[in-house]
PDB file of C-alpha atoms in Angstrom:
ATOM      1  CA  UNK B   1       0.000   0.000   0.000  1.00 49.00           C
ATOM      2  CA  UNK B   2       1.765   3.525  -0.588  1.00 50.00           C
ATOM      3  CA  UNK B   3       0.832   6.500   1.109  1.00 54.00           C
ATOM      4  CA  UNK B   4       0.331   9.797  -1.198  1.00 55.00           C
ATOM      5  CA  UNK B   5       2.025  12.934   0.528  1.00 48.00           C
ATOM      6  CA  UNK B   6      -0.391  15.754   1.067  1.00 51.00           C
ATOM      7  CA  UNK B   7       0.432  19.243   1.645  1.00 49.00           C
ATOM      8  CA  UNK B   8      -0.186  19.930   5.698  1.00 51.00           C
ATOM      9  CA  UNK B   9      -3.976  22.508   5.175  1.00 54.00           C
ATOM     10  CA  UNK B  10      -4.148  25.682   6.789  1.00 58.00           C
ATOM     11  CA  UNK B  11      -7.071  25.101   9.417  1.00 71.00           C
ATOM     12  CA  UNK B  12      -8.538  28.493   9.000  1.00 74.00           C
ATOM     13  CA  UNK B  13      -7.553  31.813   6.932  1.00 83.00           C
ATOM     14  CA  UNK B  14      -8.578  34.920   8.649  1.00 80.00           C
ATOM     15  CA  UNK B  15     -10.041  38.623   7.748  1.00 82.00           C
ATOM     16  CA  UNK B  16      -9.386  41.473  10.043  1.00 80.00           C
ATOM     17  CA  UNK B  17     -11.067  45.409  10.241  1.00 77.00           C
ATOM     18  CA  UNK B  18     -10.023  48.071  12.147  1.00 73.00           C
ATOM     19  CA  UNK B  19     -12.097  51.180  12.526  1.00 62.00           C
ATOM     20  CA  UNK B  20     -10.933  54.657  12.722  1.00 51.00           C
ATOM     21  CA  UNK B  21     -13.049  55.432  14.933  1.00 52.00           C
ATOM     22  CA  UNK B  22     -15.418  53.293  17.683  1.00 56.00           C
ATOM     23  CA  UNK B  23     -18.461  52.702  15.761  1.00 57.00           C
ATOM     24  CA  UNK B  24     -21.792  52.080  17.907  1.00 58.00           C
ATOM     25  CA  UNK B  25     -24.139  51.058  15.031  1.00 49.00           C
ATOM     26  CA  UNK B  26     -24.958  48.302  13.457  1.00 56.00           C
ATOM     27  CA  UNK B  27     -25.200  49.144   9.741  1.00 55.00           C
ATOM     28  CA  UNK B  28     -21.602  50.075  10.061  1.00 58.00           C
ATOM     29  CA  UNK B  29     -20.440  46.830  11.657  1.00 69.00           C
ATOM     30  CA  UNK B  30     -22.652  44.799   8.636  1.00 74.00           C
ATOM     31  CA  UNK B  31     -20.942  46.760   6.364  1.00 80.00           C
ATOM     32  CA  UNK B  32     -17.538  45.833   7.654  1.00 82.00           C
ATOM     33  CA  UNK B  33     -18.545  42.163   7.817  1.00 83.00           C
ATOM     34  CA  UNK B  34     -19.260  42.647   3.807  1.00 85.00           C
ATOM     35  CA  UNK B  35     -16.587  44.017   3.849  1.00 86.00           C
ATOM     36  CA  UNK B  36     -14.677  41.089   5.359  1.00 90.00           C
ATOM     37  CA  UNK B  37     -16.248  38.388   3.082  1.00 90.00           C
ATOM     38  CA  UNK B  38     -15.394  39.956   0.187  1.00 88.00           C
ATOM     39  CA  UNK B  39     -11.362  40.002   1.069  1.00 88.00           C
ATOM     40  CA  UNK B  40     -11.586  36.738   2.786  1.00 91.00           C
ATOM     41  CA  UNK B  41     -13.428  34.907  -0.192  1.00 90.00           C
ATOM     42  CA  UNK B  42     -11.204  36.297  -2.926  1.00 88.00           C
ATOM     43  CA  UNK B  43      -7.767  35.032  -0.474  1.00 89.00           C
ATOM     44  CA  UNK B  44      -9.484  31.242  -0.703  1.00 91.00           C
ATOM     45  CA  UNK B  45     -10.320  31.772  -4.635  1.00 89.00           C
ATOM     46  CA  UNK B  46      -6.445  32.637  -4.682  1.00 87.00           C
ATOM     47  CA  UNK B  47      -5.678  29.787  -2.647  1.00 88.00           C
ATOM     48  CA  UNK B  48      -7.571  27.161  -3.897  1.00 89.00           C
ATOM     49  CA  UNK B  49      -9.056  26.240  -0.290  1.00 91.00           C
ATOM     50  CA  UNK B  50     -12.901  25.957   0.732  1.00 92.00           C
ATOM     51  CA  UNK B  51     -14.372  26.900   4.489  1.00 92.00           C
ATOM     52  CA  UNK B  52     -16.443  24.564   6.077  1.00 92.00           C
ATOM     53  CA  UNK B  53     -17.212  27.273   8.868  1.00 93.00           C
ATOM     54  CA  UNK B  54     -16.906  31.233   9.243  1.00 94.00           C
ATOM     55  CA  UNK B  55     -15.871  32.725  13.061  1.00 94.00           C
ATOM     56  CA  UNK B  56     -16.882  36.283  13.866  1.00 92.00           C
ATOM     57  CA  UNK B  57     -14.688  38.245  16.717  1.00 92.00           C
ATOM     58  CA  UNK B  58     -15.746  41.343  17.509  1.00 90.00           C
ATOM     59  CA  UNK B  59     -13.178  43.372  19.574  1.00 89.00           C
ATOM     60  CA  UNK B  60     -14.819  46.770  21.679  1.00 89.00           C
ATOM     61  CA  UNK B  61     -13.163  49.640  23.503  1.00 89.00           C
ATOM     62  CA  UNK B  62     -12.497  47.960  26.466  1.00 91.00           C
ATOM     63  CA  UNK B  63     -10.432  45.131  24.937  1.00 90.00           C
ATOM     64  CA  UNK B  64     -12.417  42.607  25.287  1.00 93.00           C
ATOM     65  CA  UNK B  65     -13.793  40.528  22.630  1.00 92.00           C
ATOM     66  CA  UNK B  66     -16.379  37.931  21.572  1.00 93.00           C
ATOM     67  CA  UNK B  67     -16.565  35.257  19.303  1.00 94.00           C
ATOM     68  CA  UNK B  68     -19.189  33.266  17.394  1.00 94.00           C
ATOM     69  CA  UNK B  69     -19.200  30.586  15.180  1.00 94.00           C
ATOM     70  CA  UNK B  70     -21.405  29.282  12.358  1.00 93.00           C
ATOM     71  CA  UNK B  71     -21.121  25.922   9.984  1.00 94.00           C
ATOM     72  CA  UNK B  72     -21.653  27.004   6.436  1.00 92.00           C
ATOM     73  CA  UNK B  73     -24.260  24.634   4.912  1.00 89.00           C
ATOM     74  CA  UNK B  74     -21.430  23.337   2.521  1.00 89.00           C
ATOM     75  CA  UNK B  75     -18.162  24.407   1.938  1.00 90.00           C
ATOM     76  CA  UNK B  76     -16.988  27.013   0.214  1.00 90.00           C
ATOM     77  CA  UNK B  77     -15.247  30.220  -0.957  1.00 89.00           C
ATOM     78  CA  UNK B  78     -17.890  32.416  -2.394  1.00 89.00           C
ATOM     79  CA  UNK B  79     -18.024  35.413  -1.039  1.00 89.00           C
ATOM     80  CA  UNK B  80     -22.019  35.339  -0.948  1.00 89.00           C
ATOM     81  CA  UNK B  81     -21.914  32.372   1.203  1.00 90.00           C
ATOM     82  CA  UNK B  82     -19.328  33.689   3.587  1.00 93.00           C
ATOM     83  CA  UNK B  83     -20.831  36.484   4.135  1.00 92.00           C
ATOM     84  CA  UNK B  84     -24.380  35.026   4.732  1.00 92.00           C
ATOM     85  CA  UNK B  85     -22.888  32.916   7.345  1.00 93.00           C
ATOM     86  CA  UNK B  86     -20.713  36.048   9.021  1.00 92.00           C
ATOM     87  CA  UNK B  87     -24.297  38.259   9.057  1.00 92.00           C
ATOM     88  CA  UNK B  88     -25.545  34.893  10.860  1.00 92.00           C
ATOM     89  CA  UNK B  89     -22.883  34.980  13.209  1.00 92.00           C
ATOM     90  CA  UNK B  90     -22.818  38.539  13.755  1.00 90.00           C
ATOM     91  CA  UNK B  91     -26.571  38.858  14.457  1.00 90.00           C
ATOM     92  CA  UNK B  92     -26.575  36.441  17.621  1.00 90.00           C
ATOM     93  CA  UNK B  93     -24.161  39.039  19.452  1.00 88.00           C
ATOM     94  CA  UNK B  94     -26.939  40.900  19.408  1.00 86.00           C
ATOM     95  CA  UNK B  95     -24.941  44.192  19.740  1.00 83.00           C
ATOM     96  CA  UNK B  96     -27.156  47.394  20.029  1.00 80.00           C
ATOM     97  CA  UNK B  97     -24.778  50.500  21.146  1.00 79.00           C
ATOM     98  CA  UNK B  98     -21.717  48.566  21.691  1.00 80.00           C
ATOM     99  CA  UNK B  99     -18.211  50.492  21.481  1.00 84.00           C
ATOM    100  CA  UNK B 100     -16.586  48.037  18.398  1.00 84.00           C
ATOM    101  CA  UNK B 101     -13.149  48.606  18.224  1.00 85.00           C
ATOM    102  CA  UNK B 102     -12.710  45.756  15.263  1.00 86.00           C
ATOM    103  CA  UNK B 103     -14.426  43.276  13.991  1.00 89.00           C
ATOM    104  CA  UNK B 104     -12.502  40.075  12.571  1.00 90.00           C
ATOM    105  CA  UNK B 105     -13.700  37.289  10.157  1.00 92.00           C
ATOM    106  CA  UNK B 106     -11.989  33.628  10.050  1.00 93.00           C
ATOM    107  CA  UNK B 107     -12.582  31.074   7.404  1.00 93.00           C
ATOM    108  CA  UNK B 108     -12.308  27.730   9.785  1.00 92.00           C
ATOM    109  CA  UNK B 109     -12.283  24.168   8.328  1.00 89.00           C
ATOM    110  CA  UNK B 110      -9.911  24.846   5.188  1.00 90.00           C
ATOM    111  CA  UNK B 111      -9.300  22.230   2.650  1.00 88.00           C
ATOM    112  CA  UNK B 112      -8.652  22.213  -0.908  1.00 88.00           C
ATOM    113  CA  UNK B 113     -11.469  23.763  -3.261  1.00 84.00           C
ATOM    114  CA  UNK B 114     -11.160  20.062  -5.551  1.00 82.00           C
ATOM    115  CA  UNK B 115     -13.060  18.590  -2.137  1.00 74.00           C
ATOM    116  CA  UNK B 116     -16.438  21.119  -3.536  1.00 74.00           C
ATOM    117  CA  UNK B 117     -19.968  19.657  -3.593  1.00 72.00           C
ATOM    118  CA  UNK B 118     -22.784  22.044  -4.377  1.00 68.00           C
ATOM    119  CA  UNK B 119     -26.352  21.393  -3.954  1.00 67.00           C
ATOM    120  CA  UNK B 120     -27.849  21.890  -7.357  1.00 65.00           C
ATOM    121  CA  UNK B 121     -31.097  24.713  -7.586  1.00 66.00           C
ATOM    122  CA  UNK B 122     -33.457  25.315 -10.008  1.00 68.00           C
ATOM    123  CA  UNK B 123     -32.934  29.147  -8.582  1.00 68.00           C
ATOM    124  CA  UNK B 124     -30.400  30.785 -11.496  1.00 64.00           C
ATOM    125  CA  UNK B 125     -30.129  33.453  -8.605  1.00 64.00           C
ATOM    126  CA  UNK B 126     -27.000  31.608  -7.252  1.00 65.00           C
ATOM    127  CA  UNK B 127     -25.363  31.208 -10.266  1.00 73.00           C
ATOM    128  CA  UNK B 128     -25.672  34.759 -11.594  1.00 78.00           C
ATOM    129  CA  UNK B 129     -23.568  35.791  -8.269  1.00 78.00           C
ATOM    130  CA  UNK B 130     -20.877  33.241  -8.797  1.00 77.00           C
ATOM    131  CA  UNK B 131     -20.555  34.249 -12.284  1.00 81.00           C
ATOM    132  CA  UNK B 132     -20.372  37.967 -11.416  1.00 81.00           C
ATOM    133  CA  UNK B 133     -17.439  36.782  -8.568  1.00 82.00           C
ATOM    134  CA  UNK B 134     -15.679  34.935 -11.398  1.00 82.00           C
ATOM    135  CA  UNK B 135     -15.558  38.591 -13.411  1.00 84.00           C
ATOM    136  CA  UNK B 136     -14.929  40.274 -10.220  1.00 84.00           C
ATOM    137  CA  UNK B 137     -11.882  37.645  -9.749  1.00 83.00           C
ATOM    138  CA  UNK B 138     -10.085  38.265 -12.754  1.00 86.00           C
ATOM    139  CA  UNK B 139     -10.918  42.148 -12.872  1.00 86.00           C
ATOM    140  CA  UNK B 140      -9.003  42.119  -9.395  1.00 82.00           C
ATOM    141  CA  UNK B 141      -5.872  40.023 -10.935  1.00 84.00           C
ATOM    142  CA  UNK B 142      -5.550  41.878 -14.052  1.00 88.00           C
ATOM    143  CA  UNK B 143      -5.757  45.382 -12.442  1.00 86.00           C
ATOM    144  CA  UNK B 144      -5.776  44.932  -8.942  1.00 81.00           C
ATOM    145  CA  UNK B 145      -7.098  45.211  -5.457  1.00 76.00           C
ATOM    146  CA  UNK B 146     -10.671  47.496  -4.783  1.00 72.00           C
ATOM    147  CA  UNK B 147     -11.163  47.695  -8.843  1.00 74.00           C
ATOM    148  CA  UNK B 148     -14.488  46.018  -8.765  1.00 74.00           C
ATOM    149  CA  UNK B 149     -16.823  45.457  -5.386  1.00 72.00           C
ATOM    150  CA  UNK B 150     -20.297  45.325  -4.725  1.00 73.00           C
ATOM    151  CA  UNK B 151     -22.040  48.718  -5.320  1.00 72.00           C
ATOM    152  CA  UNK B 152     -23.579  48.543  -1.363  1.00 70.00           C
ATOM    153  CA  UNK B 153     -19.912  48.655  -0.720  1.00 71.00           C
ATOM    154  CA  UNK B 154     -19.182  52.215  -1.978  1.00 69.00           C
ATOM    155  CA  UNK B 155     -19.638  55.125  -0.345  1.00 64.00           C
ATOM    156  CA  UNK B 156     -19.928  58.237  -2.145  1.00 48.00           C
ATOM    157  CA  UNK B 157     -16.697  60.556  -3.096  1.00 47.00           C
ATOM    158  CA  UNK B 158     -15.083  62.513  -0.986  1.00 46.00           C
ATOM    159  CA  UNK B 159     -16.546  66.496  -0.576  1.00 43.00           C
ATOM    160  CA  UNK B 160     -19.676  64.712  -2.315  1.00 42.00           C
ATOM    161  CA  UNK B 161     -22.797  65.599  -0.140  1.00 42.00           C
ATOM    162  CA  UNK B 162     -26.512  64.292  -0.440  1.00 44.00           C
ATOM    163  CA  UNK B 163     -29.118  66.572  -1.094  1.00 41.00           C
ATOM    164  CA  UNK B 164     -31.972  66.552   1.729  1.00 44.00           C
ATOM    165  CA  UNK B 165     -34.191  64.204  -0.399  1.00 46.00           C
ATOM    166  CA  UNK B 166     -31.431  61.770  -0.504  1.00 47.00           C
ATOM    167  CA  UNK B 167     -31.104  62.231  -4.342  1.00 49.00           C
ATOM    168  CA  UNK B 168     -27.223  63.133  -5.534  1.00 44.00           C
TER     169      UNK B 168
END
């Protein structure tokens, strides 16, 4: 019997924000966890590697921290996935006015992306999102980093200010 030598797997990859400032609202925090997904699902892409799991630590003023974990229904790297599980995770903290100081997101459960099943749909939904990530992917190699992100992502230019009706 011979034994085939594997590579030793990374156990988990990892995401991490820093504020500028303490944030105390929740939109922000979601944001950053979008944020988060997006960097952490393009690294696996990159790697080749799939996450069986996603960890959310949130670190707050006083240095402390909390943690929560979620199983992703199968593994993956998407970043739609990844981040559906990190919103998951994030949302049993239950944080209302909490002082965040950071918030970081871990891939957990690595192993190599040839490992994949996915559960087939009838909903093209899915697929229209991967594809766009696969265009996203390559727009990032070719002319790198923050080229192309999902449009809740942006915020508007700097010395840009919104009308009072919300328009412009």
């Amino acid at each position: 019997m011979s034994r085939q030598w594997r590579p030793r797997r990374r156990h988990a990859a990892s995401a991490h924000s820093t504020g500028s400032s303490t944030t105390s609202s929740t939109p922000c925090s979601t944001a950053e966890c979008s944020w988060l997904a997006v960097e952490l699902g393009a690294r696996l892409r990159a790697a080749g590697q799939i996450a069986e799991g996603v960890s959310v630590t949130v670190s707050y003023v006083d240095r402390s921290a909390t943690t929560r974990s979620r199983t992703l229904p199968e593994a993956t790297h998407h970043t739609v996935f990844l981040g559906l599980g990190a919103y998951a995770a994030y949302e049993t903290l239950g944080l209302q006015r909490a002082r965040v100081r950071g918030i970081t997101l871990r891939a957990d459960g690595l192993r190599a992306a040839d490992w994949a099943t996915r559960q087939l749909a009838l909903d093209a939904q899915d697929d229209k999102q991967l594809l766009i990530e696969a265009v996203a992917d390559r727009a990032r190699a070719r002319f790198g980093e923050g080229v192309l992100y999902p449009a809740a992502l942006a915020s508007a230019p700097a010395g840009r200010y919104r009308s009072a009706d919300g328009i412009g």
